[in-house]
PDB file of C-alpha atoms in Angstrom:
ATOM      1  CA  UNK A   1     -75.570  39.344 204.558  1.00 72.00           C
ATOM      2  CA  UNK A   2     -74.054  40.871 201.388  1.00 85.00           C
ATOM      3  CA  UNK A   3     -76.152  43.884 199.992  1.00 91.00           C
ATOM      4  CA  UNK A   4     -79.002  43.563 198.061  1.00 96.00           C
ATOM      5  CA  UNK A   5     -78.345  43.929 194.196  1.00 96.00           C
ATOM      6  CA  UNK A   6     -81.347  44.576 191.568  1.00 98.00           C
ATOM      7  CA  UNK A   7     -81.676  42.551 188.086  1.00 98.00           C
ATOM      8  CA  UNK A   8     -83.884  44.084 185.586  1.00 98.00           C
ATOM      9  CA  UNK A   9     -85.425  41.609 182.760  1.00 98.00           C
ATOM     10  CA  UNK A  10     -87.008  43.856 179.890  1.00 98.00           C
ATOM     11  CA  UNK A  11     -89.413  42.313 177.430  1.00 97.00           C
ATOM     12  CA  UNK A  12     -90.812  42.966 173.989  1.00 96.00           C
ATOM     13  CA  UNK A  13     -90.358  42.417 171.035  1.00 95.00           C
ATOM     14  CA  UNK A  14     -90.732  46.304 170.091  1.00 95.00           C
ATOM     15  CA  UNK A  15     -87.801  47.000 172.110  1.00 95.00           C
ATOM     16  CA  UNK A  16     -85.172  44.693 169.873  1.00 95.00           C
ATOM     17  CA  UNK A  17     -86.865  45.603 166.521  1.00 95.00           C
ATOM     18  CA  UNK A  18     -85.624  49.185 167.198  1.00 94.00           C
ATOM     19  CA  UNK A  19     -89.377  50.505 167.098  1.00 96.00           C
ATOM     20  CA  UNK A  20     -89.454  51.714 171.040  1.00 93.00           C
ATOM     21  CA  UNK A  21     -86.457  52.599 172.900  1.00 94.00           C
ATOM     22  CA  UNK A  22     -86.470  51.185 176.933  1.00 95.00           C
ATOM     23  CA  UNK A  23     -87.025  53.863 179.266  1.00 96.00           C
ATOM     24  CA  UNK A  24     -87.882  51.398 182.391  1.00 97.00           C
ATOM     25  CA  UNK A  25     -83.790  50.826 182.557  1.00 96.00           C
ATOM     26  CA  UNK A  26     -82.651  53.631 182.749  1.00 96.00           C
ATOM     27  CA  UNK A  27     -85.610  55.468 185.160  1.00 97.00           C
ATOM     28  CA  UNK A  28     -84.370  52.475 187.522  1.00 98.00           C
ATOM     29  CA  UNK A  29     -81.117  53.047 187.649  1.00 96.00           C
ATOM     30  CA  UNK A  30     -81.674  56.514 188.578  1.00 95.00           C
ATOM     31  CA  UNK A  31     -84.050  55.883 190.796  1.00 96.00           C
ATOM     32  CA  UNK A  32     -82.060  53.219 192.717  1.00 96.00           C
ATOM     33  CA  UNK A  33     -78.866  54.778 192.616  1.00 92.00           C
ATOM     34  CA  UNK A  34     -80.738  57.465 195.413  1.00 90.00           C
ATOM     35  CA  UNK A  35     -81.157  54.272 197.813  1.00 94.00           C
ATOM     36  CA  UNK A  36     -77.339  53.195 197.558  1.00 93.00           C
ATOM     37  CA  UNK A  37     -78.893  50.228 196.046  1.00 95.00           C
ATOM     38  CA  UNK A  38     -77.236  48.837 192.415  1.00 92.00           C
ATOM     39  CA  UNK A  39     -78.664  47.302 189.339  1.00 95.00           C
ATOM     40  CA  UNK A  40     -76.003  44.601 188.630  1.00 95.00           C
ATOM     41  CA  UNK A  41     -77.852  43.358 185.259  1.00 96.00           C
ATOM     42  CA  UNK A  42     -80.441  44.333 182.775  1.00 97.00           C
ATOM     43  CA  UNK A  43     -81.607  41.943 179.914  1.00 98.00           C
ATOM     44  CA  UNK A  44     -83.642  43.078 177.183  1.00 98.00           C
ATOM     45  CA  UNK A  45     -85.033  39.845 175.584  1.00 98.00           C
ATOM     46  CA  UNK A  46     -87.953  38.965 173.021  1.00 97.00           C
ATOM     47  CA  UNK A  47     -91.778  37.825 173.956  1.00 96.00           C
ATOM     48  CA  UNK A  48     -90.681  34.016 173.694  1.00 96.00           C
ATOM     49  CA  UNK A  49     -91.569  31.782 176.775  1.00 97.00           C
ATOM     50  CA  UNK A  50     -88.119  30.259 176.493  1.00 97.00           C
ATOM     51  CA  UNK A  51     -86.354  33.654 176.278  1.00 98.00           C
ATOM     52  CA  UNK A  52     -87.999  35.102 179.345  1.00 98.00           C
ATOM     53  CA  UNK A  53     -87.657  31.862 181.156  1.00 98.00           C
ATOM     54  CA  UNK A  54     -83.605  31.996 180.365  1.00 98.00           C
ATOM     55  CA  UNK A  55     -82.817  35.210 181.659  1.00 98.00           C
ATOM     56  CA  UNK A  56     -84.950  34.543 184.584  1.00 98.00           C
ATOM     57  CA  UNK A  57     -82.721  31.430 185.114  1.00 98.00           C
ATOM     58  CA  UNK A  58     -79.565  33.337 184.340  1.00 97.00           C
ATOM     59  CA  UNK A  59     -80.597  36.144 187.541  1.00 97.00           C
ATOM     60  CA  UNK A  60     -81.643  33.252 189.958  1.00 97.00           C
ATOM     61  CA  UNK A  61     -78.298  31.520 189.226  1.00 96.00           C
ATOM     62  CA  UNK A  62     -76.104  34.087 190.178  1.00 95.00           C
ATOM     63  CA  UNK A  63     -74.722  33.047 193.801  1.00 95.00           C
ATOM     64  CA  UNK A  64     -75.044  36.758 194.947  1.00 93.00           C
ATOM     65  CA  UNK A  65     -77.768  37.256 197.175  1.00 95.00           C
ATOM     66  CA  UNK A  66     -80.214  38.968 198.625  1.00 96.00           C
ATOM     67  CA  UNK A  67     -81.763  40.109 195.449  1.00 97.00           C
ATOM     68  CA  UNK A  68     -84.747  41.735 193.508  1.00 98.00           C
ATOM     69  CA  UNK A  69     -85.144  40.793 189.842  1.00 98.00           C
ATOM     70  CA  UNK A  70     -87.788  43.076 188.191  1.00 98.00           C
ATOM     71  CA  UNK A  71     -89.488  42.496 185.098  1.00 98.00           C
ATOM     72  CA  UNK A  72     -91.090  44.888 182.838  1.00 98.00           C
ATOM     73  CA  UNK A  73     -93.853  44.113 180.390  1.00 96.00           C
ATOM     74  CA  UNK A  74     -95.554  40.840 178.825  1.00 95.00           C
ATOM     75  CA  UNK A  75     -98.641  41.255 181.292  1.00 95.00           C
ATOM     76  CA  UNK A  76    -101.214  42.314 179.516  1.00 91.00           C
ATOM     77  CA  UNK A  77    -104.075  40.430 177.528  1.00 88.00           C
ATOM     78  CA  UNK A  78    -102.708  39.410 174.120  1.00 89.00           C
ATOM     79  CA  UNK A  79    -101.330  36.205 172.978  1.00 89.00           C
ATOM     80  CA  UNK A  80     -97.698  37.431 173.385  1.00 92.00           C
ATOM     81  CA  UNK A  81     -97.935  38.274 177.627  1.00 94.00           C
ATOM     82  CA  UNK A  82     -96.186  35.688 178.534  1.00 96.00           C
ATOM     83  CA  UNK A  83     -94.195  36.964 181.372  1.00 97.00           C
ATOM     84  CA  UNK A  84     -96.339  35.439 184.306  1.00 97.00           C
ATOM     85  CA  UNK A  85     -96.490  31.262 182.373  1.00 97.00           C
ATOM     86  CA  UNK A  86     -92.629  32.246 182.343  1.00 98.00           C
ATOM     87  CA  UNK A  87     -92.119  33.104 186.147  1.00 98.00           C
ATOM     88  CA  UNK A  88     -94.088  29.776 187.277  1.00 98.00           C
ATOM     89  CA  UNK A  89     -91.832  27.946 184.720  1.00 98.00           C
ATOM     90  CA  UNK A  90     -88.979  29.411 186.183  1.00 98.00           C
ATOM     91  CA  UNK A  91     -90.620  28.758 189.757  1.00 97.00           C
ATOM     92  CA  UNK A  92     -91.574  25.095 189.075  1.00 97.00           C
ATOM     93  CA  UNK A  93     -95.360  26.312 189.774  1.00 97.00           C
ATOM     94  CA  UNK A  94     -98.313  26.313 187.995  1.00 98.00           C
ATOM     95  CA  UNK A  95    -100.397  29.310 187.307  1.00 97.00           C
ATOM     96  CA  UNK A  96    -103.620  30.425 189.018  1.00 96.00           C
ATOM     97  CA  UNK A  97    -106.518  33.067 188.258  1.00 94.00           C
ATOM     98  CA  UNK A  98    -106.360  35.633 190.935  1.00 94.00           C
ATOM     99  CA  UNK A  99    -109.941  37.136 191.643  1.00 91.00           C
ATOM    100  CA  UNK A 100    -109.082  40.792 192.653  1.00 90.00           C
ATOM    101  CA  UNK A 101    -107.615  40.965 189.023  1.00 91.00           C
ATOM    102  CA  UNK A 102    -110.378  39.383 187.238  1.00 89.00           C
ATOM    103  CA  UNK A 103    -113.152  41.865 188.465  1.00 89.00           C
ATOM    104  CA  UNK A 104    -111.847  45.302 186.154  1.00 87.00           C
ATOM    105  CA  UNK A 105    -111.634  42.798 183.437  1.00 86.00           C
ATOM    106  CA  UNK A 106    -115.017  41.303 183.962  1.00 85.00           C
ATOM    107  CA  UNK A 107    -116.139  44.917 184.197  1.00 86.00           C
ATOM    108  CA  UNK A 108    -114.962  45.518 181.096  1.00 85.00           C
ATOM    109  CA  UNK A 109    -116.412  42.916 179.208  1.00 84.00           C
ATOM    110  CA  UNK A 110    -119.745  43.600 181.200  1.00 84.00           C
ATOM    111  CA  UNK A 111    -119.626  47.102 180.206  1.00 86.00           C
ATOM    112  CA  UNK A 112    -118.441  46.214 176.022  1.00 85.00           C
ATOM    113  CA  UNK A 113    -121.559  43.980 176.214  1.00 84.00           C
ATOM    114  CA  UNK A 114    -123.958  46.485 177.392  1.00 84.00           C
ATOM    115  CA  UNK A 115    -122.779  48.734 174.560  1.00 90.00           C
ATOM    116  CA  UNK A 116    -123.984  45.906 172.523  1.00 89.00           C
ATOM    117  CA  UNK A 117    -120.377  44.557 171.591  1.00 86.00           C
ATOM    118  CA  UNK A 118    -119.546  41.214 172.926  1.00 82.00           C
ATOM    119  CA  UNK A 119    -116.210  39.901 172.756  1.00 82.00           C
ATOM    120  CA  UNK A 120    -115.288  36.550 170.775  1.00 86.00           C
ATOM    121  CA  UNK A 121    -114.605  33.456 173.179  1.00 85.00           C
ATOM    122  CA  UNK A 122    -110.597  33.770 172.082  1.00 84.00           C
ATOM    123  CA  UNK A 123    -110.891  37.835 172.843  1.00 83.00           C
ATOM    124  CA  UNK A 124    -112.052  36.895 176.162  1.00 83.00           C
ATOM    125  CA  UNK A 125    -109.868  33.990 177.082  1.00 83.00           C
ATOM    126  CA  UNK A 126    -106.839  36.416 176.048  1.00 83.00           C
ATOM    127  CA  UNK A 127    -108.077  39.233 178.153  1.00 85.00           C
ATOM    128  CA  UNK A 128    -108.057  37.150 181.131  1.00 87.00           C
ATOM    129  CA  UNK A 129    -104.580  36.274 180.706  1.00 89.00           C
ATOM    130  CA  UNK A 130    -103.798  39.678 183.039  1.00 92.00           C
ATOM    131  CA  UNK A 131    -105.369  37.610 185.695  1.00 91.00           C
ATOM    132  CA  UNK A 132    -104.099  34.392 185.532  1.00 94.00           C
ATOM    133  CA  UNK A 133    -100.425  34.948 187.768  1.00 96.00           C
ATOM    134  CA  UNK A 134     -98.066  31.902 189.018  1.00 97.00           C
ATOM    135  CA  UNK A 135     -99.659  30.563 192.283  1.00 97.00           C
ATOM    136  CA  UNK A 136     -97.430  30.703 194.254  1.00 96.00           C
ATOM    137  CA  UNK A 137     -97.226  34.554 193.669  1.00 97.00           C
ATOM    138  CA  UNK A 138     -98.489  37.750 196.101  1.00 97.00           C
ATOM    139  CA  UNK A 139    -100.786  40.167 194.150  1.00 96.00           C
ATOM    140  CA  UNK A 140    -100.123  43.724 195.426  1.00 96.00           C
ATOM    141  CA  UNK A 141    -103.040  45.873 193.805  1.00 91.00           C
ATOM    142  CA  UNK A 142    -101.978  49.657 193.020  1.00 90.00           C
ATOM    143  CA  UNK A 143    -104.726  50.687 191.934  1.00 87.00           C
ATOM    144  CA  UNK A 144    -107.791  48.846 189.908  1.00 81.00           C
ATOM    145  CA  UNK A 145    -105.873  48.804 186.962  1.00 83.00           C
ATOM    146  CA  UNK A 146    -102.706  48.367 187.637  1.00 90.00           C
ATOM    147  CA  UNK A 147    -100.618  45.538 189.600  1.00 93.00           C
ATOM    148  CA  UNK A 148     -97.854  43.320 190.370  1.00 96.00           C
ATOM    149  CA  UNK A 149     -96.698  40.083 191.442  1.00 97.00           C
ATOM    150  CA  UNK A 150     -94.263  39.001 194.241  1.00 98.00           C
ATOM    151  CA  UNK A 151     -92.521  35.763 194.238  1.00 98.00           C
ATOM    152  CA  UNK A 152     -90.090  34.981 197.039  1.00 98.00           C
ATOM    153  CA  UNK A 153     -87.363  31.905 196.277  1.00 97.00           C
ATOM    154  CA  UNK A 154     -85.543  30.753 199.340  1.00 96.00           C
ATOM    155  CA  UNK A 155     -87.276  33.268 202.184  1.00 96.00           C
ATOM    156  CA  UNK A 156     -86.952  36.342 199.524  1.00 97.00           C
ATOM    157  CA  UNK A 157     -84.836  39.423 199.385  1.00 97.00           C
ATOM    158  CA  UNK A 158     -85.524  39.981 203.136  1.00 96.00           C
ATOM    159  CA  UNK A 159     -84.140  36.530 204.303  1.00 96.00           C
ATOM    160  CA  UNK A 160     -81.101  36.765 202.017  1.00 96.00           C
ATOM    161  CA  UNK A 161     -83.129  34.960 198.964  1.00 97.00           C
ATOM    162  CA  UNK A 162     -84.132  35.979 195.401  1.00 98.00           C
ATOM    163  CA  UNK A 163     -87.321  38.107 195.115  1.00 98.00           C
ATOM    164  CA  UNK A 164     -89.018  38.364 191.721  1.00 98.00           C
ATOM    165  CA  UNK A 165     -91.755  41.134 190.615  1.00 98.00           C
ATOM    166  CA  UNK A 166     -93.572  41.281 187.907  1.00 98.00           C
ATOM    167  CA  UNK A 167     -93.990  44.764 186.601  1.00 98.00           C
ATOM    168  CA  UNK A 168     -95.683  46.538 183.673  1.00 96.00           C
ATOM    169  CA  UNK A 169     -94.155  47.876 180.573  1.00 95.00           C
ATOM    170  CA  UNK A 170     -95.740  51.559 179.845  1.00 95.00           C
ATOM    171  CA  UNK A 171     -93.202  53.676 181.404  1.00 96.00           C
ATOM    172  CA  UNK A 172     -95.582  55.734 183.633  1.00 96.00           C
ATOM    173  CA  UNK A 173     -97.127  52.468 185.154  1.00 96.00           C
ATOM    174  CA  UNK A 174     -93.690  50.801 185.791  1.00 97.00           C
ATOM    175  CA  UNK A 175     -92.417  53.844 187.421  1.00 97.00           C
ATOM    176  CA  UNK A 176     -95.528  54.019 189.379  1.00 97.00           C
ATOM    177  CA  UNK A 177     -95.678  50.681 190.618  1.00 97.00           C
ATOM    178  CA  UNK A 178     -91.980  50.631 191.720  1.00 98.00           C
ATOM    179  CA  UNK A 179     -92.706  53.921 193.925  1.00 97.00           C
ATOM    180  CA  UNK A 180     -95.855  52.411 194.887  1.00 97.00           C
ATOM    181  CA  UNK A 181     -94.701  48.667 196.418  1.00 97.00           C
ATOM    182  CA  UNK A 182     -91.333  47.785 195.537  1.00 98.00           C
ATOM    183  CA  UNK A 183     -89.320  50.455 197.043  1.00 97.00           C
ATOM    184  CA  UNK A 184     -91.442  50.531 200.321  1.00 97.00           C
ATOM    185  CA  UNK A 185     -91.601  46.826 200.791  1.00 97.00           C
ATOM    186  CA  UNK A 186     -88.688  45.301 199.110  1.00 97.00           C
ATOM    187  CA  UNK A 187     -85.859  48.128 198.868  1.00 97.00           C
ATOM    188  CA  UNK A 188     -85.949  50.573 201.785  1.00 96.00           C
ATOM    189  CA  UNK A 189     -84.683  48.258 203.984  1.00 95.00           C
ATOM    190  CA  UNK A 190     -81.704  47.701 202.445  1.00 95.00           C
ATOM    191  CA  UNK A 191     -80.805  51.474 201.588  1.00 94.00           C
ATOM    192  CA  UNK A 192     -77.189  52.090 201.701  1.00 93.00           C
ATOM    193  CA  UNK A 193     -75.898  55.700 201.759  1.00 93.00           C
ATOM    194  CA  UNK A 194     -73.613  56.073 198.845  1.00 92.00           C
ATOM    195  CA  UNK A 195     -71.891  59.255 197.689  1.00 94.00           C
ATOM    196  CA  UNK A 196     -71.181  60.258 194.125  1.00 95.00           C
ATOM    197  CA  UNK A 197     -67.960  62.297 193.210  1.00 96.00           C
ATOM    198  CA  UNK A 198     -66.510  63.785 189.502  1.00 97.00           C
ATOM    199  CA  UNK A 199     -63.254  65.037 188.833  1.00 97.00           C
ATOM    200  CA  UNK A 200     -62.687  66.213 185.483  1.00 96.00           C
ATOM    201  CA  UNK A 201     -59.244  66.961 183.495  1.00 95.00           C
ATOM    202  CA  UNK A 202     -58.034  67.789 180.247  1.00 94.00           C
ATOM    203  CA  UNK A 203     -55.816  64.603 179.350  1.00 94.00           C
ATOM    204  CA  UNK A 204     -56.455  61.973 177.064  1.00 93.00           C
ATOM    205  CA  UNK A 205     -57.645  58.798 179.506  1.00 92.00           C
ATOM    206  CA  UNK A 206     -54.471  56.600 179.385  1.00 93.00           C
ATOM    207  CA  UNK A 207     -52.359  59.440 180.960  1.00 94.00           C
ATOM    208  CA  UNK A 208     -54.305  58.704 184.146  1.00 94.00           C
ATOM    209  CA  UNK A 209     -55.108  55.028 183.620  1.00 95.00           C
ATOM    210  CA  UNK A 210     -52.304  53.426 185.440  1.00 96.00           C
ATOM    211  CA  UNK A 211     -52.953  55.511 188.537  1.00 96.00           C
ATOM    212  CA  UNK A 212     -56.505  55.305 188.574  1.00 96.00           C
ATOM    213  CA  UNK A 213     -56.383  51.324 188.760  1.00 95.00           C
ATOM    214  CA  UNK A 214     -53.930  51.871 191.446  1.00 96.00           C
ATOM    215  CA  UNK A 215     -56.417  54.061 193.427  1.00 96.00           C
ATOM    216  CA  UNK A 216     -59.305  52.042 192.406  1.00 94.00           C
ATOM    217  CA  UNK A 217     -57.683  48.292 193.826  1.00 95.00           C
ATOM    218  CA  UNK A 218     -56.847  50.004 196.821  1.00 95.00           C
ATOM    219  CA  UNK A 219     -60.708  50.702 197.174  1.00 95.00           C
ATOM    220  CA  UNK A 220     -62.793  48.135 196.336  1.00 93.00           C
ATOM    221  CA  UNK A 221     -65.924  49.268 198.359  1.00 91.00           C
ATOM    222  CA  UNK A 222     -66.152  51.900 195.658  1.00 93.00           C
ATOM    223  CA  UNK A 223     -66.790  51.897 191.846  1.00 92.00           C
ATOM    224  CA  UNK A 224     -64.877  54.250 189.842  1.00 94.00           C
ATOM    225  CA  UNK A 225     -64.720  54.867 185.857  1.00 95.00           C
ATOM    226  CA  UNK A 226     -63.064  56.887 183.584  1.00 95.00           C
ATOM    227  CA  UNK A 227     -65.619  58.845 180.865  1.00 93.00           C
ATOM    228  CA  UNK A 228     -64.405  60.346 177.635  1.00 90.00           C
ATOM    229  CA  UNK A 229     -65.627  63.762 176.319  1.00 86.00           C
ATOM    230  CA  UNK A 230     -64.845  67.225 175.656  1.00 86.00           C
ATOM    231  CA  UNK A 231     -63.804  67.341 178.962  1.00 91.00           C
ATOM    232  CA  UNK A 232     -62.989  63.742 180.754  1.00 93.00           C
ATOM    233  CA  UNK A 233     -64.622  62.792 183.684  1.00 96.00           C
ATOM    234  CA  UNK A 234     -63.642  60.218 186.418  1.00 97.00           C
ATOM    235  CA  UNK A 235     -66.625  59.575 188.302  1.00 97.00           C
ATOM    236  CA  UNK A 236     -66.169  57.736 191.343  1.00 96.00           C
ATOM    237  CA  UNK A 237     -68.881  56.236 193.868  1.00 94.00           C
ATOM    238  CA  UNK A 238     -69.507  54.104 196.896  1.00 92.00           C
ATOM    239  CA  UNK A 239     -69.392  55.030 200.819  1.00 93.00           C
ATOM    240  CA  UNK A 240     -69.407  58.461 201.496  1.00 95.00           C
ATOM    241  CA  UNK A 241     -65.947  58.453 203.690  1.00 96.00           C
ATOM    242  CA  UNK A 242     -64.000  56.155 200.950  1.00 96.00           C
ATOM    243  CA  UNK A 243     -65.813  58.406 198.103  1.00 96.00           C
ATOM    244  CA  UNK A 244     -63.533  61.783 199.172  1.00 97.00           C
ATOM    245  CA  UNK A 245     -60.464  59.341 200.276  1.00 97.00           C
ATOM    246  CA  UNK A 246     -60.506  58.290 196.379  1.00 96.00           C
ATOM    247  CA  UNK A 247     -61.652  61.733 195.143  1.00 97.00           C
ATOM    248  CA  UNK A 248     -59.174  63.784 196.858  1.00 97.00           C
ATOM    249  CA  UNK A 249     -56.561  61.065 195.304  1.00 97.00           C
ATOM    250  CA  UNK A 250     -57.636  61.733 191.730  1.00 97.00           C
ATOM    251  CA  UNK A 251     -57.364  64.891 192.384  1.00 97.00           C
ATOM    252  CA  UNK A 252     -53.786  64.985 193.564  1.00 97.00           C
ATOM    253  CA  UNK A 253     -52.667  62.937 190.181  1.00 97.00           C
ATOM    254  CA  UNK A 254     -54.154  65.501 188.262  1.00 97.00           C
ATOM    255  CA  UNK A 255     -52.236  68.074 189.751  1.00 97.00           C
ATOM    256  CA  UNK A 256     -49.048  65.856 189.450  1.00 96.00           C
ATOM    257  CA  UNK A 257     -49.847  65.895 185.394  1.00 96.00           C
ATOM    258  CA  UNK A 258     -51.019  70.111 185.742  1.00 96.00           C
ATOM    259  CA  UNK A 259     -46.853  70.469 186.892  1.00 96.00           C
ATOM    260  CA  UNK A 260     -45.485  68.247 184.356  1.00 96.00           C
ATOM    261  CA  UNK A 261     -43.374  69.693 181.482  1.00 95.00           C
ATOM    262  CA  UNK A 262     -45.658  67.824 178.704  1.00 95.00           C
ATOM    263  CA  UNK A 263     -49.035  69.074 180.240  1.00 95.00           C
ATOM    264  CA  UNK A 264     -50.085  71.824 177.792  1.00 95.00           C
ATOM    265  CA  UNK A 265     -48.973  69.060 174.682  1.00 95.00           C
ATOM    266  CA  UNK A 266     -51.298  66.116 176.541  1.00 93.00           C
ATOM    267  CA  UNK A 267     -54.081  68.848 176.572  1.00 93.00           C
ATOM    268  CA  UNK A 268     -53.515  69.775 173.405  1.00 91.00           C
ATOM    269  CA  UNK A 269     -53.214  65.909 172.197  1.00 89.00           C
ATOM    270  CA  UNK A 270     -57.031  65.420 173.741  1.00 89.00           C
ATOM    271  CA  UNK A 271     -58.203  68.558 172.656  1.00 88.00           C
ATOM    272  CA  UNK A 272     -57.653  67.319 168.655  1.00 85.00           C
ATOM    273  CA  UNK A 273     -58.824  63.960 170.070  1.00 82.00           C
ATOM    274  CA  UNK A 274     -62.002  64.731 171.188  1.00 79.00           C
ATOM    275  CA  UNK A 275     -63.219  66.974 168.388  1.00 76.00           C
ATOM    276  CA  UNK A 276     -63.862  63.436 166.460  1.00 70.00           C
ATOM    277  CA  UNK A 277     -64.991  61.371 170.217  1.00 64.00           C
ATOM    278  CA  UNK A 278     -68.446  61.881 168.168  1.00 60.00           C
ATOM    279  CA  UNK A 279     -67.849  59.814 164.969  1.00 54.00           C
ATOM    280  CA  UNK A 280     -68.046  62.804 162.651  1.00 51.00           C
TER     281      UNK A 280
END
């Protein structure tokens, strides 16, 4: 079986209209990156049933499997939660009102009333839109408030399928949940150990670039990249023992440049290069 790979669908509106910047992407990627596991794609797109149903369609058509997609957001109670219609669309399943999630929300409105504030019939149908997941979906409670749903296509993640969970959007409930259920059930099984390496130098990147691809086809269990700054970075990661093999050759063709006759001009070439890397 080919190790598990993670795709992350983000959704809201908000998050293309510039007004809120994602921080579920990025957490994850941290976050997974300490269980060897990778997030091969994220896709931010809008809260349109069509849009969420596409990149759902784009992660379960990718051959590669076993794999987790995530979502994050459209689960709440307005009109524009439309992440769980769009997973049984994707599914080919219809959608079903899951009791454990219904009771908070009934409490709510049972508590509103009592205040003497009862909610209009369209408030209400809205609210129970939180509750109504696809049915062929797992409900995994967190706590009262706060959920998710697991859908498994072709056995799941586990059987070398496509798992799918829905997750919600607020940062600090996302990050939650994921700690919560979907590393412990879905993700530490597949843990890989995975090392990470930097070597930095002083050149401008195409001094090393032809060497570095060299190094980097000779290794294709590990991922390696070349990062501009004030000081460049190579960065290289992947299994431990092929981690240092790589390292320890980067290493070596920057001490093949360090002797050359031209290195102090190539250090002094990036030096006036990166004082503008910024834009300014």
């Amino acid at each position: 079986m080919l190790p598990l790979e993670i795709d992350l669908v983000v959704i809201g509106d908000e998050l293309l209209d510039g007004h809120v910047r994602d921080a579920n992407g990025h957490w994850l990627t941290e976050r997974t990156r300490t269980l060897g596991i990778p997030v091969r794609r994220m896709l931010t797109v809008r809260d349109g049933l069509d849009d969420i149903v596409g990149a759902l369609a784009t992660c379960l058509a990718d051959p590669h499997r076993p794999r987790v997609v995530l979502t994050s957001g459209g689960v709440g109670g307005t009109w524009d939660d439309l992440t769980y219609e769009a997973v049984a669309r994707a599914l080919g399943t219809t959608l079903r009102r899951d009791d454990r999630l219904a009771e908070p929300l009934d409490y709510i409105l049972g508590y509103m009333e009592d205040l003497g504030y009862a909610m209009d019939d369209d408030a209400v149908s809205s609210m129970h839109r939180i509750a109504t997941v696809p049915a062929t979906a797992r409900v995994v409670q967190h706590r009262r408030f706060l959920a998710c749903t697991i859908s498994d296509v072709d056995g799941g993640c586990h059987e070398g399928g496509v798992t799918i969970v829905t997750l919600p959007g607020p940062p600090g409930h996302f990050q939650s949940v994921v700690d919560a259920v979907v590393v412990p059930e879905l993700l530490d099984t597949h843990r890989r150990d995975v090392a990470v390496e930097e070597v930095e130098h002083g050149y401008p990147e195409h001094v090393l670039a032809g060497a570095l691809h060299r190094i980097q086809q000779g290794h294709p269990t590990v991922s390696m990249g070349s990062y501009p700054g004030d000081v460049m970075v190579v960065r290289v990661q992947g299994p431990p023992d092929e981690v240092a093999v790589c390292a320890a050759k980067v290493r070596a063709v920057v001490a093949e440049v360090d002797d050359h006759p031209a290195a102090e001009g190539l250090r002094d070439t990036w030096k006036i290069q990166a004082a503008s890397w910024d834009g300014d």
